[in-house]
Backbone as ProteinMPNN parsed JSONL, in Angstrom:
{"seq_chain_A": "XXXXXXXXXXXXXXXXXXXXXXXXXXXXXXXXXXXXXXXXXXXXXXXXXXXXXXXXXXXXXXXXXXXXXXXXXXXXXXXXXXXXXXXXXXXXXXXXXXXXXXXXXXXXXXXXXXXXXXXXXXXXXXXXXXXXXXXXXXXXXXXXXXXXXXXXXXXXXXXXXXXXXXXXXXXXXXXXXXXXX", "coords_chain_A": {"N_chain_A": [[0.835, -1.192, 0.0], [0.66, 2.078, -0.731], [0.721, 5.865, 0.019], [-0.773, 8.861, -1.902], [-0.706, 11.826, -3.061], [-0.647, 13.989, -1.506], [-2.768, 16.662, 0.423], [-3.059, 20.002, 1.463], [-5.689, 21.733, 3.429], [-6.954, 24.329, 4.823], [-9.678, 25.338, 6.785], [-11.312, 27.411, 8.673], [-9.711, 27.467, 12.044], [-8.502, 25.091, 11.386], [-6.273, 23.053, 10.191], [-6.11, 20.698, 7.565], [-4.806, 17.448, 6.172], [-5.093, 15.803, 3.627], [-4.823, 12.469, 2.153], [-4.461, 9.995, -0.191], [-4.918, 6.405, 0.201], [-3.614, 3.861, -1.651], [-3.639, 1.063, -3.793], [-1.601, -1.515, -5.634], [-3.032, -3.01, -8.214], [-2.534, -5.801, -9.998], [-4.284, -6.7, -12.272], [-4.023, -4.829, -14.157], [-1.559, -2.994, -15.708], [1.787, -2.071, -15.142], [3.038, -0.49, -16.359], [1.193, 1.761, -16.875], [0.468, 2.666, -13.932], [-1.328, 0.876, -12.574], [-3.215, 1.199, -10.171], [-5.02, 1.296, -7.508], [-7.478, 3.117, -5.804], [-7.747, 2.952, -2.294], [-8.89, 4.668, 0.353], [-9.391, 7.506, 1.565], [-7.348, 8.942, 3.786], [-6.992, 11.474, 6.972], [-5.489, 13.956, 8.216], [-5.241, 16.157, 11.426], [-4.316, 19.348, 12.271], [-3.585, 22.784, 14.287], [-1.473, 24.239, 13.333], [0.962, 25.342, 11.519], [3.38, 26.214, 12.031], [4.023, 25.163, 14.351], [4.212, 22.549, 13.567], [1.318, 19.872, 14.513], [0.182, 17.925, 13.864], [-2.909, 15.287, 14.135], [-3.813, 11.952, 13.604], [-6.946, 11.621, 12.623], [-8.941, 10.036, 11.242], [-9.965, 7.516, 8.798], [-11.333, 6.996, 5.528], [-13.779, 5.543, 3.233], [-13.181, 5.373, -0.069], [-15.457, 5.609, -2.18], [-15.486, 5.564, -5.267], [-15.725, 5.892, -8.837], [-12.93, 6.464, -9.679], [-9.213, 6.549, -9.852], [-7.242, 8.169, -7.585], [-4.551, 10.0, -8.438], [-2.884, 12.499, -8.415], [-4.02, 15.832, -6.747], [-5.72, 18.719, -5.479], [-8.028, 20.591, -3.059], [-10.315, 22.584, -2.802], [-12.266, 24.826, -0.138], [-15.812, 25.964, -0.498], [-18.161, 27.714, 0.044], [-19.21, 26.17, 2.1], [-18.656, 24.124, 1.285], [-16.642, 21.099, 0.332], [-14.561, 21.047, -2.298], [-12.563, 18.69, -4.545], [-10.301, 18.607, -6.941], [-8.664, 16.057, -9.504], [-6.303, 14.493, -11.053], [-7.146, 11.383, -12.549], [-7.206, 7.705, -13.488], [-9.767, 5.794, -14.628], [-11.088, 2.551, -14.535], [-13.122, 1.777, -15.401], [-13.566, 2.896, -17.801], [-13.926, 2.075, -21.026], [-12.623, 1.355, -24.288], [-12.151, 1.308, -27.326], [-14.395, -0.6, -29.193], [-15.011, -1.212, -26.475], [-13.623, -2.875, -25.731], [-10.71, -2.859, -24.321], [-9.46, -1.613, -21.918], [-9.885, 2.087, -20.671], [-7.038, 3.903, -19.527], [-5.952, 6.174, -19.442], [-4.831, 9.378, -17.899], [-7.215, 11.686, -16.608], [-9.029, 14.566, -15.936], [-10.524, 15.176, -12.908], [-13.901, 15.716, -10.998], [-15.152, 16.283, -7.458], [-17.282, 16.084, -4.65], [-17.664, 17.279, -1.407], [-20.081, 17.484, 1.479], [-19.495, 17.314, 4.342], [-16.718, 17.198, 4.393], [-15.511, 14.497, 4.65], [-16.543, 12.57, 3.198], [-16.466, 12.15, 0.167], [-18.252, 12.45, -3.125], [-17.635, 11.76, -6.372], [-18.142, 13.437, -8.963], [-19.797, 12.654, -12.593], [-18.847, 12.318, -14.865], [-15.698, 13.087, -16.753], [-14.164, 15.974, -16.301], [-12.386, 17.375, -17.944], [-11.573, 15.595, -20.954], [-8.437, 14.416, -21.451], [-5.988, 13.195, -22.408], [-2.521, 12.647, -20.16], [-2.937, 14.317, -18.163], [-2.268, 15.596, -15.177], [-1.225, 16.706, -11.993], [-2.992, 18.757, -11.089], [-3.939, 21.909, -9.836], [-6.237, 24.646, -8.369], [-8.305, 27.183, -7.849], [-11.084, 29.084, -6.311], [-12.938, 31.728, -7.552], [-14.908, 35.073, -5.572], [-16.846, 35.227, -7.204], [-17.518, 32.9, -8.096], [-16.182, 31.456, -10.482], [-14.246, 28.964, -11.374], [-10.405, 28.602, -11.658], [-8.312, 26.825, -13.112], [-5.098, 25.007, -12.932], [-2.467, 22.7, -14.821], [-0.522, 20.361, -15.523], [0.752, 18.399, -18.565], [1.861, 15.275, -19.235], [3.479, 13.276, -21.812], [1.469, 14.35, -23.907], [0.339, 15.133, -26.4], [-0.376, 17.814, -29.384], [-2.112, 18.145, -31.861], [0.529, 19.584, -33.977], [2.442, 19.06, -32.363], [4.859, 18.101, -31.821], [7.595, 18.714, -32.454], [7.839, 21.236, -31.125], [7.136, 20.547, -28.344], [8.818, 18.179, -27.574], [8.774, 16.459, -25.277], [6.435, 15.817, -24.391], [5.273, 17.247, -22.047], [3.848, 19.956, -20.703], [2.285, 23.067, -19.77], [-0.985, 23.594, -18.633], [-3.964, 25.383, -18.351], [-7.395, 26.442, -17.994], [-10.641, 28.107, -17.16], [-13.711, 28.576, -16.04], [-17.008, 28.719, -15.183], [-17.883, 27.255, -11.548], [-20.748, 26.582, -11.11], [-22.065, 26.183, -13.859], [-20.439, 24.416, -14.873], [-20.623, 22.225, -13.173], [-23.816, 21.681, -13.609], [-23.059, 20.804, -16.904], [-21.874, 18.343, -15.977], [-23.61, 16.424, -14.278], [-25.356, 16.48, -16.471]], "CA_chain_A": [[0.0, 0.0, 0.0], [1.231, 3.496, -0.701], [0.132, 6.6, 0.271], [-0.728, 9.395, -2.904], [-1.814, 13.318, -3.415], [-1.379, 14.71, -0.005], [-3.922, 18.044, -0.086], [-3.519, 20.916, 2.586], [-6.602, 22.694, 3.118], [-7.369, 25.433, 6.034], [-11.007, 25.489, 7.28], [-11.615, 27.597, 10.044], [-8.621, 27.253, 12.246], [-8.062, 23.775, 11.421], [-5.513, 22.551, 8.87], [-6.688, 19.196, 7.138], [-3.858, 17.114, 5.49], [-5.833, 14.285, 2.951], [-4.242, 11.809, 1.493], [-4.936, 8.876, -0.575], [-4.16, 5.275, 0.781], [-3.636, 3.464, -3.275], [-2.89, -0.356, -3.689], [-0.928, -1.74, -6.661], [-3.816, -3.876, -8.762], [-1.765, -6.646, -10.779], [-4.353, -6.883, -13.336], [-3.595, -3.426, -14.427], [-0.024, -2.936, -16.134], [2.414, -1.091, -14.506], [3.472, 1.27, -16.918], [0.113, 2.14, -16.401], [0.566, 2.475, -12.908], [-2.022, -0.334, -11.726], [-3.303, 2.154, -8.503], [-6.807, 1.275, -6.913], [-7.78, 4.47, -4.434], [-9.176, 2.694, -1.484], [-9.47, 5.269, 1.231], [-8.631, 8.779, 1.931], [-6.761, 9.476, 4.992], [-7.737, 12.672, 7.244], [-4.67, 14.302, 9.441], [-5.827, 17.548, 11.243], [-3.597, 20.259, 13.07], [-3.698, 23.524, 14.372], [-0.18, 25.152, 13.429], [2.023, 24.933, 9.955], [4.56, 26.848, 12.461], [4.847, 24.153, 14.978], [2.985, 21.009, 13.494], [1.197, 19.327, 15.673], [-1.168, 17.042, 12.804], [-2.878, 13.98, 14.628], [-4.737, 11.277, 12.722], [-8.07, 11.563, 12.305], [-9.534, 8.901, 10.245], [-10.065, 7.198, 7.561], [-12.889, 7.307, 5.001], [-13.421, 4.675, 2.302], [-13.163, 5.881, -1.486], [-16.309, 4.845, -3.522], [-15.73, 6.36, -5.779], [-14.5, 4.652, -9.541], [-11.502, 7.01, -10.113], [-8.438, 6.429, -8.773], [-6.927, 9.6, -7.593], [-3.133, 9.983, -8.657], [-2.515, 14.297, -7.966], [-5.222, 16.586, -6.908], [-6.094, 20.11, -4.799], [-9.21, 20.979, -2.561], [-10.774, 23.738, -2.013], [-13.569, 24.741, 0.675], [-16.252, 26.961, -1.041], [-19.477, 28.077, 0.038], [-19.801, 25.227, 3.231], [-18.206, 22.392, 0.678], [-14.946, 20.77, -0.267], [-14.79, 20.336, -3.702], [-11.402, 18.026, -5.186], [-9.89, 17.833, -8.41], [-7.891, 15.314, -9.026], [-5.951, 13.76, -12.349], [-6.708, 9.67, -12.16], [-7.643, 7.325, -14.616], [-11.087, 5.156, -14.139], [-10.61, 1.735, -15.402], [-14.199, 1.39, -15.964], [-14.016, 3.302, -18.981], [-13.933, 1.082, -22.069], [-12.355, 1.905, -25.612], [-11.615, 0.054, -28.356], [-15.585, -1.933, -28.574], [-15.923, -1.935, -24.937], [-12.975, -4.41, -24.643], [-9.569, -2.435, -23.927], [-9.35, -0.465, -20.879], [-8.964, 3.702, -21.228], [-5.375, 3.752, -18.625], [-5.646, 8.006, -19.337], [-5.342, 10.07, -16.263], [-8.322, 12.59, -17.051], [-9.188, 15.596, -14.946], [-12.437, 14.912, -12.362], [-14.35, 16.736, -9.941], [-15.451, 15.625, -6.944], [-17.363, 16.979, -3.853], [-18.64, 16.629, -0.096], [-20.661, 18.285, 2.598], [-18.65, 17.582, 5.578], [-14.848, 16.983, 4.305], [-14.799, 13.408, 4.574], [-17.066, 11.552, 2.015], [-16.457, 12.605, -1.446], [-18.785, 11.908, -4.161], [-17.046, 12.598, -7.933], [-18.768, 13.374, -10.715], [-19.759, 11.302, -13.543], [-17.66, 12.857, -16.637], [-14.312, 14.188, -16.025], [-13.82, 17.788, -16.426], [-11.091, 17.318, -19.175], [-11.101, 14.222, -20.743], [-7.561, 14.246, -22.499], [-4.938, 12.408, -21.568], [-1.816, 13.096, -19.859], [-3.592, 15.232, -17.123], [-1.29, 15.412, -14.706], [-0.639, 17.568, -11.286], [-3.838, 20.171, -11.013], [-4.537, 23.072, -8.775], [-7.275, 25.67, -8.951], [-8.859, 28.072, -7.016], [-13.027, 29.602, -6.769], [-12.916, 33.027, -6.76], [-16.181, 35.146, -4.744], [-17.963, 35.004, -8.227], [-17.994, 31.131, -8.778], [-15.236, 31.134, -11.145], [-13.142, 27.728, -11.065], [-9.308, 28.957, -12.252], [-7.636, 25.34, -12.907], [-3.819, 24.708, -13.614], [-2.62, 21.314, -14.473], [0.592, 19.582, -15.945], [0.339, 17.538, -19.25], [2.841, 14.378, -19.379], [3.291, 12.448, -22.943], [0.319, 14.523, -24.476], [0.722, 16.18, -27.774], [-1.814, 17.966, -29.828], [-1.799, 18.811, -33.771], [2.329, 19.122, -34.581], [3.495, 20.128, -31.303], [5.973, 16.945, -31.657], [8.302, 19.452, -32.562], [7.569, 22.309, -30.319], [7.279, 19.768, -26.882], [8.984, 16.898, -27.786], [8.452, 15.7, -24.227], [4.484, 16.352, -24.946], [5.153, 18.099, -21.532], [3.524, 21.382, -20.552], [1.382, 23.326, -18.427], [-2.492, 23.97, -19.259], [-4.994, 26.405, -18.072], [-8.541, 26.905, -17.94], [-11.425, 28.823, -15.941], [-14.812, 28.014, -15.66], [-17.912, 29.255, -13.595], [-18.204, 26.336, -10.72], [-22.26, 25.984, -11.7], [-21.937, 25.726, -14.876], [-19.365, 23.152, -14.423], [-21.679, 21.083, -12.372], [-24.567, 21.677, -14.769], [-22.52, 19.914, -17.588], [-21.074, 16.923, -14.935], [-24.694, 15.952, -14.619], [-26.119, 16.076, -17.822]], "C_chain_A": [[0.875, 1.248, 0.0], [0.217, 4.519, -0.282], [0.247, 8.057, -0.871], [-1.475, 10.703, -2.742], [-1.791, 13.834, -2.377], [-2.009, 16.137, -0.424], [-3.869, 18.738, 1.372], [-4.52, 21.693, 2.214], [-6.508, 23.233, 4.557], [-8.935, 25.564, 5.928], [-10.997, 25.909, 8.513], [-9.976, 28.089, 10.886], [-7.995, 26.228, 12.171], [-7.27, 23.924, 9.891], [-5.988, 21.162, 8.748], [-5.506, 18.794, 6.029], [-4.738, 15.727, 5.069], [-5.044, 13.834, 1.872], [-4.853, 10.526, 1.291], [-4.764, 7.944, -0.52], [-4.53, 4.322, -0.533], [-3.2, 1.854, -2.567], [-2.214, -0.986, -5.277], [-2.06, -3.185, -7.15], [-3.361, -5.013, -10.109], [-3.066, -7.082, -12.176], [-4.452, -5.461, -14.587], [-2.568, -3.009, -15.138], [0.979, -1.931, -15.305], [3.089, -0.403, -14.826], [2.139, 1.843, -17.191], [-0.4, 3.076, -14.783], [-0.248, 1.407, -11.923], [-2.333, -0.514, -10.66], [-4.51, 1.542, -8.109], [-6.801, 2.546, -5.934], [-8.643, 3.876, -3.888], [-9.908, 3.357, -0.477], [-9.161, 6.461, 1.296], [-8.318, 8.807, 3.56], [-6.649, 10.406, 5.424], [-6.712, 12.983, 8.414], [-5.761, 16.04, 9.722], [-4.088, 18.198, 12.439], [-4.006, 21.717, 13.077], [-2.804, 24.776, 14.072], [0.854, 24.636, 12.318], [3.484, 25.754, 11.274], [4.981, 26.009, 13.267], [3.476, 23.069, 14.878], [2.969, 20.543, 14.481], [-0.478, 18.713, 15.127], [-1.354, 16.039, 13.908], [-3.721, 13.577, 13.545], [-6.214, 11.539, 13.154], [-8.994, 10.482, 12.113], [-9.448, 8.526, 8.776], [-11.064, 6.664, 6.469], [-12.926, 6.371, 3.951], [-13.514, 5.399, 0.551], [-14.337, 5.177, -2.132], [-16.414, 5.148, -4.431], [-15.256, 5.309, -7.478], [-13.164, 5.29, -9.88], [-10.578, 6.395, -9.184], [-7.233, 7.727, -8.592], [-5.202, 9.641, -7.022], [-2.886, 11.786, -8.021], [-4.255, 14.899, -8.018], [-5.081, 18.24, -5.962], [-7.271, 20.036, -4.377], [-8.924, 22.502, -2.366], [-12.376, 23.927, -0.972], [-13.94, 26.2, 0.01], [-17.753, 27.233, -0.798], [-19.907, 26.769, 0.97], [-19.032, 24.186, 2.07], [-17.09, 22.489, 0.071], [-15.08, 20.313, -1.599], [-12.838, 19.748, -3.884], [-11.575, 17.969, -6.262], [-8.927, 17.814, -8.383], [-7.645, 14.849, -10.895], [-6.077, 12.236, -11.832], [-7.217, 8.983, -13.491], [-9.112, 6.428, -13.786], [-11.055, 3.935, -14.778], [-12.104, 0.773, -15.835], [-14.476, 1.566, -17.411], [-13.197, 2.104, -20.261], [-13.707, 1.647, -23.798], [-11.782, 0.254, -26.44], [-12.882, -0.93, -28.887], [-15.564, -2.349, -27.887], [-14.906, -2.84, -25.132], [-11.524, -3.663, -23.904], [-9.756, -1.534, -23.095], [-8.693, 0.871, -21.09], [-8.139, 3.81, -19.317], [-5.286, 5.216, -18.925], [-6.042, 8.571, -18.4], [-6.666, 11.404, -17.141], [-8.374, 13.339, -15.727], [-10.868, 15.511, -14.124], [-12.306, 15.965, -11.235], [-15.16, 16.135, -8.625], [-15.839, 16.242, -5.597], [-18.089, 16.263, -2.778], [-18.845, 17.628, 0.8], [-19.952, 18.737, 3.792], [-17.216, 17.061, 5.35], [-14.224, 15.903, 4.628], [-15.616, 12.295, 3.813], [-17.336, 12.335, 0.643], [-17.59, 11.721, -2.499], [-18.232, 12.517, -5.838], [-18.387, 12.674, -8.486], [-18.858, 12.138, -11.546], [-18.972, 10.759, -14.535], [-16.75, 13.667, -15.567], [-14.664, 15.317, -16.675], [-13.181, 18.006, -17.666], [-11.161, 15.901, -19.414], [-10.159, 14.445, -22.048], [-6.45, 14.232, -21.562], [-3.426, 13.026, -21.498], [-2.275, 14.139, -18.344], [-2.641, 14.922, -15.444], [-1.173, 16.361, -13.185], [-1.682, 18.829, -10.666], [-3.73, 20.444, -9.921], [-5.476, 23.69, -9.483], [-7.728, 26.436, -7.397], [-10.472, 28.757, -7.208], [-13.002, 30.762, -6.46], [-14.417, 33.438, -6.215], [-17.063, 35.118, -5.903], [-18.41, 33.979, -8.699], [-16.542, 30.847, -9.707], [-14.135, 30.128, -10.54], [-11.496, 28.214, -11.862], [-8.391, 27.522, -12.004], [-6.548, 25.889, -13.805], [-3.672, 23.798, -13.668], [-1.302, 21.465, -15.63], [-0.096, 18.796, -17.251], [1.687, 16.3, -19.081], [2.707, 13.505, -20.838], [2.05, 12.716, -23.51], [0.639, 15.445, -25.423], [-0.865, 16.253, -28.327], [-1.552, 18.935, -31.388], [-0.482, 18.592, -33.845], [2.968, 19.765, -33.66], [4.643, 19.162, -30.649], [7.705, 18.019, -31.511], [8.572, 20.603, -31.166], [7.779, 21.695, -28.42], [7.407, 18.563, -27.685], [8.697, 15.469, -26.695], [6.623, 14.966, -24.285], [4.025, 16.694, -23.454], [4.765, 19.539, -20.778], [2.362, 21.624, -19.237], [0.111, 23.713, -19.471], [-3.386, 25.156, -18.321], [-6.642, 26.424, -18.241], [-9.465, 27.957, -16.633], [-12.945, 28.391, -16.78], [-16.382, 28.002, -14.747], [-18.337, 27.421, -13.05], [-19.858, 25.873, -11.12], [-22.624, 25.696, -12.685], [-21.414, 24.126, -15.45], [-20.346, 21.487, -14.34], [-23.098, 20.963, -12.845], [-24.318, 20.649, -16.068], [-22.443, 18.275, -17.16], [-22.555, 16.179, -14.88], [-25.437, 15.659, -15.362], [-25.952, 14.415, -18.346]], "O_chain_A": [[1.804, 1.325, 0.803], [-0.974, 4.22, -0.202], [1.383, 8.529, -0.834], [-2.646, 10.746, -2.364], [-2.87, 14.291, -1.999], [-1.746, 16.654, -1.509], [-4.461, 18.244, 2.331], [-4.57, 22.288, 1.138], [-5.976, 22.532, 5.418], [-9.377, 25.938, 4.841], [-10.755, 25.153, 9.454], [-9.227, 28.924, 10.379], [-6.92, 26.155, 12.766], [-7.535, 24.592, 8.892], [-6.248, 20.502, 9.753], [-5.227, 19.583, 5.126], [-5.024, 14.818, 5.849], [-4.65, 14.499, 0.914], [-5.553, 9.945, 2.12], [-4.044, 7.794, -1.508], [-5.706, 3.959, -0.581], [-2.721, 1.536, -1.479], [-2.887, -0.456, -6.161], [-1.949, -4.255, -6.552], [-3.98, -4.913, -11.169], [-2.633, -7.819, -13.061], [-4.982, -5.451, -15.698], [-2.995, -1.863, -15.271], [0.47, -0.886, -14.899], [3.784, 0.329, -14.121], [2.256, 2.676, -18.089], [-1.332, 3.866, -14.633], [0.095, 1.148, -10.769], [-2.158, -1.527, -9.984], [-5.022, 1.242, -9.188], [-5.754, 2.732, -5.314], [-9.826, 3.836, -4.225], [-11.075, 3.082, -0.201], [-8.027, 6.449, 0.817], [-9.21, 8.671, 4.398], [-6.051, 11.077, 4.583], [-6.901, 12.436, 9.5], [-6.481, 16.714, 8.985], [-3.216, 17.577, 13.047], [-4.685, 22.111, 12.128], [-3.085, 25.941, 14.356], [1.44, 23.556, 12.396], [4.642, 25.547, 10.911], [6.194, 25.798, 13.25], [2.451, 22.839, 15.52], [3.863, 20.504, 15.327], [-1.62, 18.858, 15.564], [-0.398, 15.767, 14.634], [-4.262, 14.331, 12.737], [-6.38, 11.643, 14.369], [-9.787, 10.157, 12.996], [-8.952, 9.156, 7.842], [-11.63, 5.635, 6.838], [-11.771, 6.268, 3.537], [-14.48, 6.161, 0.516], [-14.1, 4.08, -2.639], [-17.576, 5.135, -4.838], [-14.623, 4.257, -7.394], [-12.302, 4.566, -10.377], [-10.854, 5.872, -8.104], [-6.484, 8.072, -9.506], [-4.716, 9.452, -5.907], [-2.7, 11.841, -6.805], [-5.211, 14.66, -8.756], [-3.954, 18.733, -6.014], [-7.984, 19.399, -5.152], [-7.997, 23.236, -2.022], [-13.374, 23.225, -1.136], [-13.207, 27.18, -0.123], [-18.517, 26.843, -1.681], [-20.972, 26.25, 0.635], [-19.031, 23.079, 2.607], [-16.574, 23.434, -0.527], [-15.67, 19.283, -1.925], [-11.957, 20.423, -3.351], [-12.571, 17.498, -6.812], [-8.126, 18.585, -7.855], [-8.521, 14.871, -11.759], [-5.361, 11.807, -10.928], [-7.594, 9.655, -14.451], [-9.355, 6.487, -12.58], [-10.965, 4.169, -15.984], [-12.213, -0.349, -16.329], [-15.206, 0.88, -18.126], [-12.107, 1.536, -20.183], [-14.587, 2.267, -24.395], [-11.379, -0.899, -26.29], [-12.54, -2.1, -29.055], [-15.853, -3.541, -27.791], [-15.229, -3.919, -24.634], [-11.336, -4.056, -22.753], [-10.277, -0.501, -23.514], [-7.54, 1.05, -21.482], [-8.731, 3.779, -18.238], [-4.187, 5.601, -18.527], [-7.179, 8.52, -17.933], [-6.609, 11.717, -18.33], [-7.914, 12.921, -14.665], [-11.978, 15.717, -14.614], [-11.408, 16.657, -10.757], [-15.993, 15.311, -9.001], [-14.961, 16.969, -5.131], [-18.783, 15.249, -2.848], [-18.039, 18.54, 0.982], [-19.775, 19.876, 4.223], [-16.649, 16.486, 6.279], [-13.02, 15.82, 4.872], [-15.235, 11.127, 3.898], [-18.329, 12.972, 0.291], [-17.648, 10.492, -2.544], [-18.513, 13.634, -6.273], [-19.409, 11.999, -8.363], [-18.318, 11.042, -11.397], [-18.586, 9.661, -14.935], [-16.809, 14.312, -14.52], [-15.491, 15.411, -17.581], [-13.567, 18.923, -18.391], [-10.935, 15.053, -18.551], [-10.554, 14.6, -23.203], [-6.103, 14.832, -20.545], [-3.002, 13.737, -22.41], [-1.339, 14.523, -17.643], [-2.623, 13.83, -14.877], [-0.728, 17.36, -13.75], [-1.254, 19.702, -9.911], [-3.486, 19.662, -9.002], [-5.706, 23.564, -10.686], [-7.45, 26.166, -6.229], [-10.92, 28.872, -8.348], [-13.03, 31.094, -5.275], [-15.263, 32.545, -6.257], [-18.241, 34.96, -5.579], [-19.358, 33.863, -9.476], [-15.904, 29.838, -9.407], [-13.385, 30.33, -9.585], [-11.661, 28.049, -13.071], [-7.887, 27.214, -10.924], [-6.603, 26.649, -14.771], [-4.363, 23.166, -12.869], [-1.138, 22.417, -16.393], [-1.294, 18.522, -17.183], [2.685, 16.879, -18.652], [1.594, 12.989, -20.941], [1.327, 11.746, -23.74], [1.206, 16.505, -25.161], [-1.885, 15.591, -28.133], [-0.997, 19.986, -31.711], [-0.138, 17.411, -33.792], [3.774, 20.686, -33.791], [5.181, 19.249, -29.546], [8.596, 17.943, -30.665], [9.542, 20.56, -30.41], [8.387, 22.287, -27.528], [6.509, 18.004, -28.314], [8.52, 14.269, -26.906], [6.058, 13.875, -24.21], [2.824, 16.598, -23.201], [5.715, 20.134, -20.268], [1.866, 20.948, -18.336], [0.169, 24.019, -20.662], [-2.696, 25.622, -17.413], [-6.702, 26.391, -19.47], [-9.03, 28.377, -15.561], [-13.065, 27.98, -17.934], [-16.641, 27.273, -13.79], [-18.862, 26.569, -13.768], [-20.036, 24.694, -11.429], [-23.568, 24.908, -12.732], [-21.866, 23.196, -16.118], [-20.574, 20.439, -14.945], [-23.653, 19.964, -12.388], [-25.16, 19.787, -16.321], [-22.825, 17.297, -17.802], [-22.585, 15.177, -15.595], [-26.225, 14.726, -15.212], [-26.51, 14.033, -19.375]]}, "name": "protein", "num_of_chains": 1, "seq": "XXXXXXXXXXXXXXXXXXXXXXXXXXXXXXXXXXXXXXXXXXXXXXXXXXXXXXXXXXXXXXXXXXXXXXXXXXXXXXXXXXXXXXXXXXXXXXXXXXXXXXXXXXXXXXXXXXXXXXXXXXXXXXXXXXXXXXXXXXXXXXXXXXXXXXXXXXXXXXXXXXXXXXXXXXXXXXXXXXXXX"}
């Protein structure tokens, strides 16, 4: 078992350190990485100046992603996460070959320890890699995110790595308008 994505958030005066407790799934490949996300793990503390995190708990993941890098934020009473993972439900090829692309999801909860994602990722194009974002007081979602081995039109040349950083913004209701449809 490893532990993946730690996420500081501040609520209140509390600091919340969540992290993802992953297991290595052998029918998976492992240049794939072959992760399951079975639980999130919940430290809290009162002081980044003289830590002093204790455990918390630990919450089970039902989620089907499995959540490789992500960011929370608390916005309006709720924690929303997004997170790059892949879902190995999804099916390409005639439904027989597993899609192994980290994709960008969204994912949210009431009280900061049972997440429910979304249905559709946010981004679905692969390489997704590393996000942050932020909600400013108007709703607006401002996401950054990493690409890894993702090229697009002839930018073989230009990022040979297929490397880079991405951008978007987004009003948060809108967002979640789409995710449901």
């Amino acid at each position: 078992r490893w532990i993946l994505s730690p996420c500081l958030l501040k609520v209140g005066n509390v600091y919340r350190i969540y992290m993802f407790n992953v297991h290595f799934d052998p029918r998976y490949s492992t240049h794939i990485g072959g992760i399951i996300t079975d639980n999130v793990e919940i430290w809290e503390g009162t002081s980044l100046e003289h830590p002093d995190f204790h455990y918390v708990k630990s919450v089970p993941w039902n989620n089907p992603e499995n959540v490789w890098h992500g960011d929370m934020v608390f916005y309006k009473g709720k924690y929303y996460l997004l997170y790059c993972g892949t879902n190995y439900n999804y099916r390409i090829l005639f439904g027989i070959t597993i899609d192994t692309f980290k994709y960008l999801w969204l994912a949210v909860s009431d009280d900061g320890y049972h997440f429910k994602a979304y249905p559709k990722p946010v981004l679905q194009r692969s390489g997704i890699y590393r996000p942050t974002f932020a909600i400013d007081n108007s709703g607006r979602m401002n996401v950054y995110f990493a690409t890894e081995n993702s090229y697009w039109g002839k930018d073989h040349n230009k990022y040979p790595g297929g490397d880079r950083i991405g951008t978007f913004s987004i009003n948060l209701n809108d967002l979640i308008k789409q995710e449901l449809k």
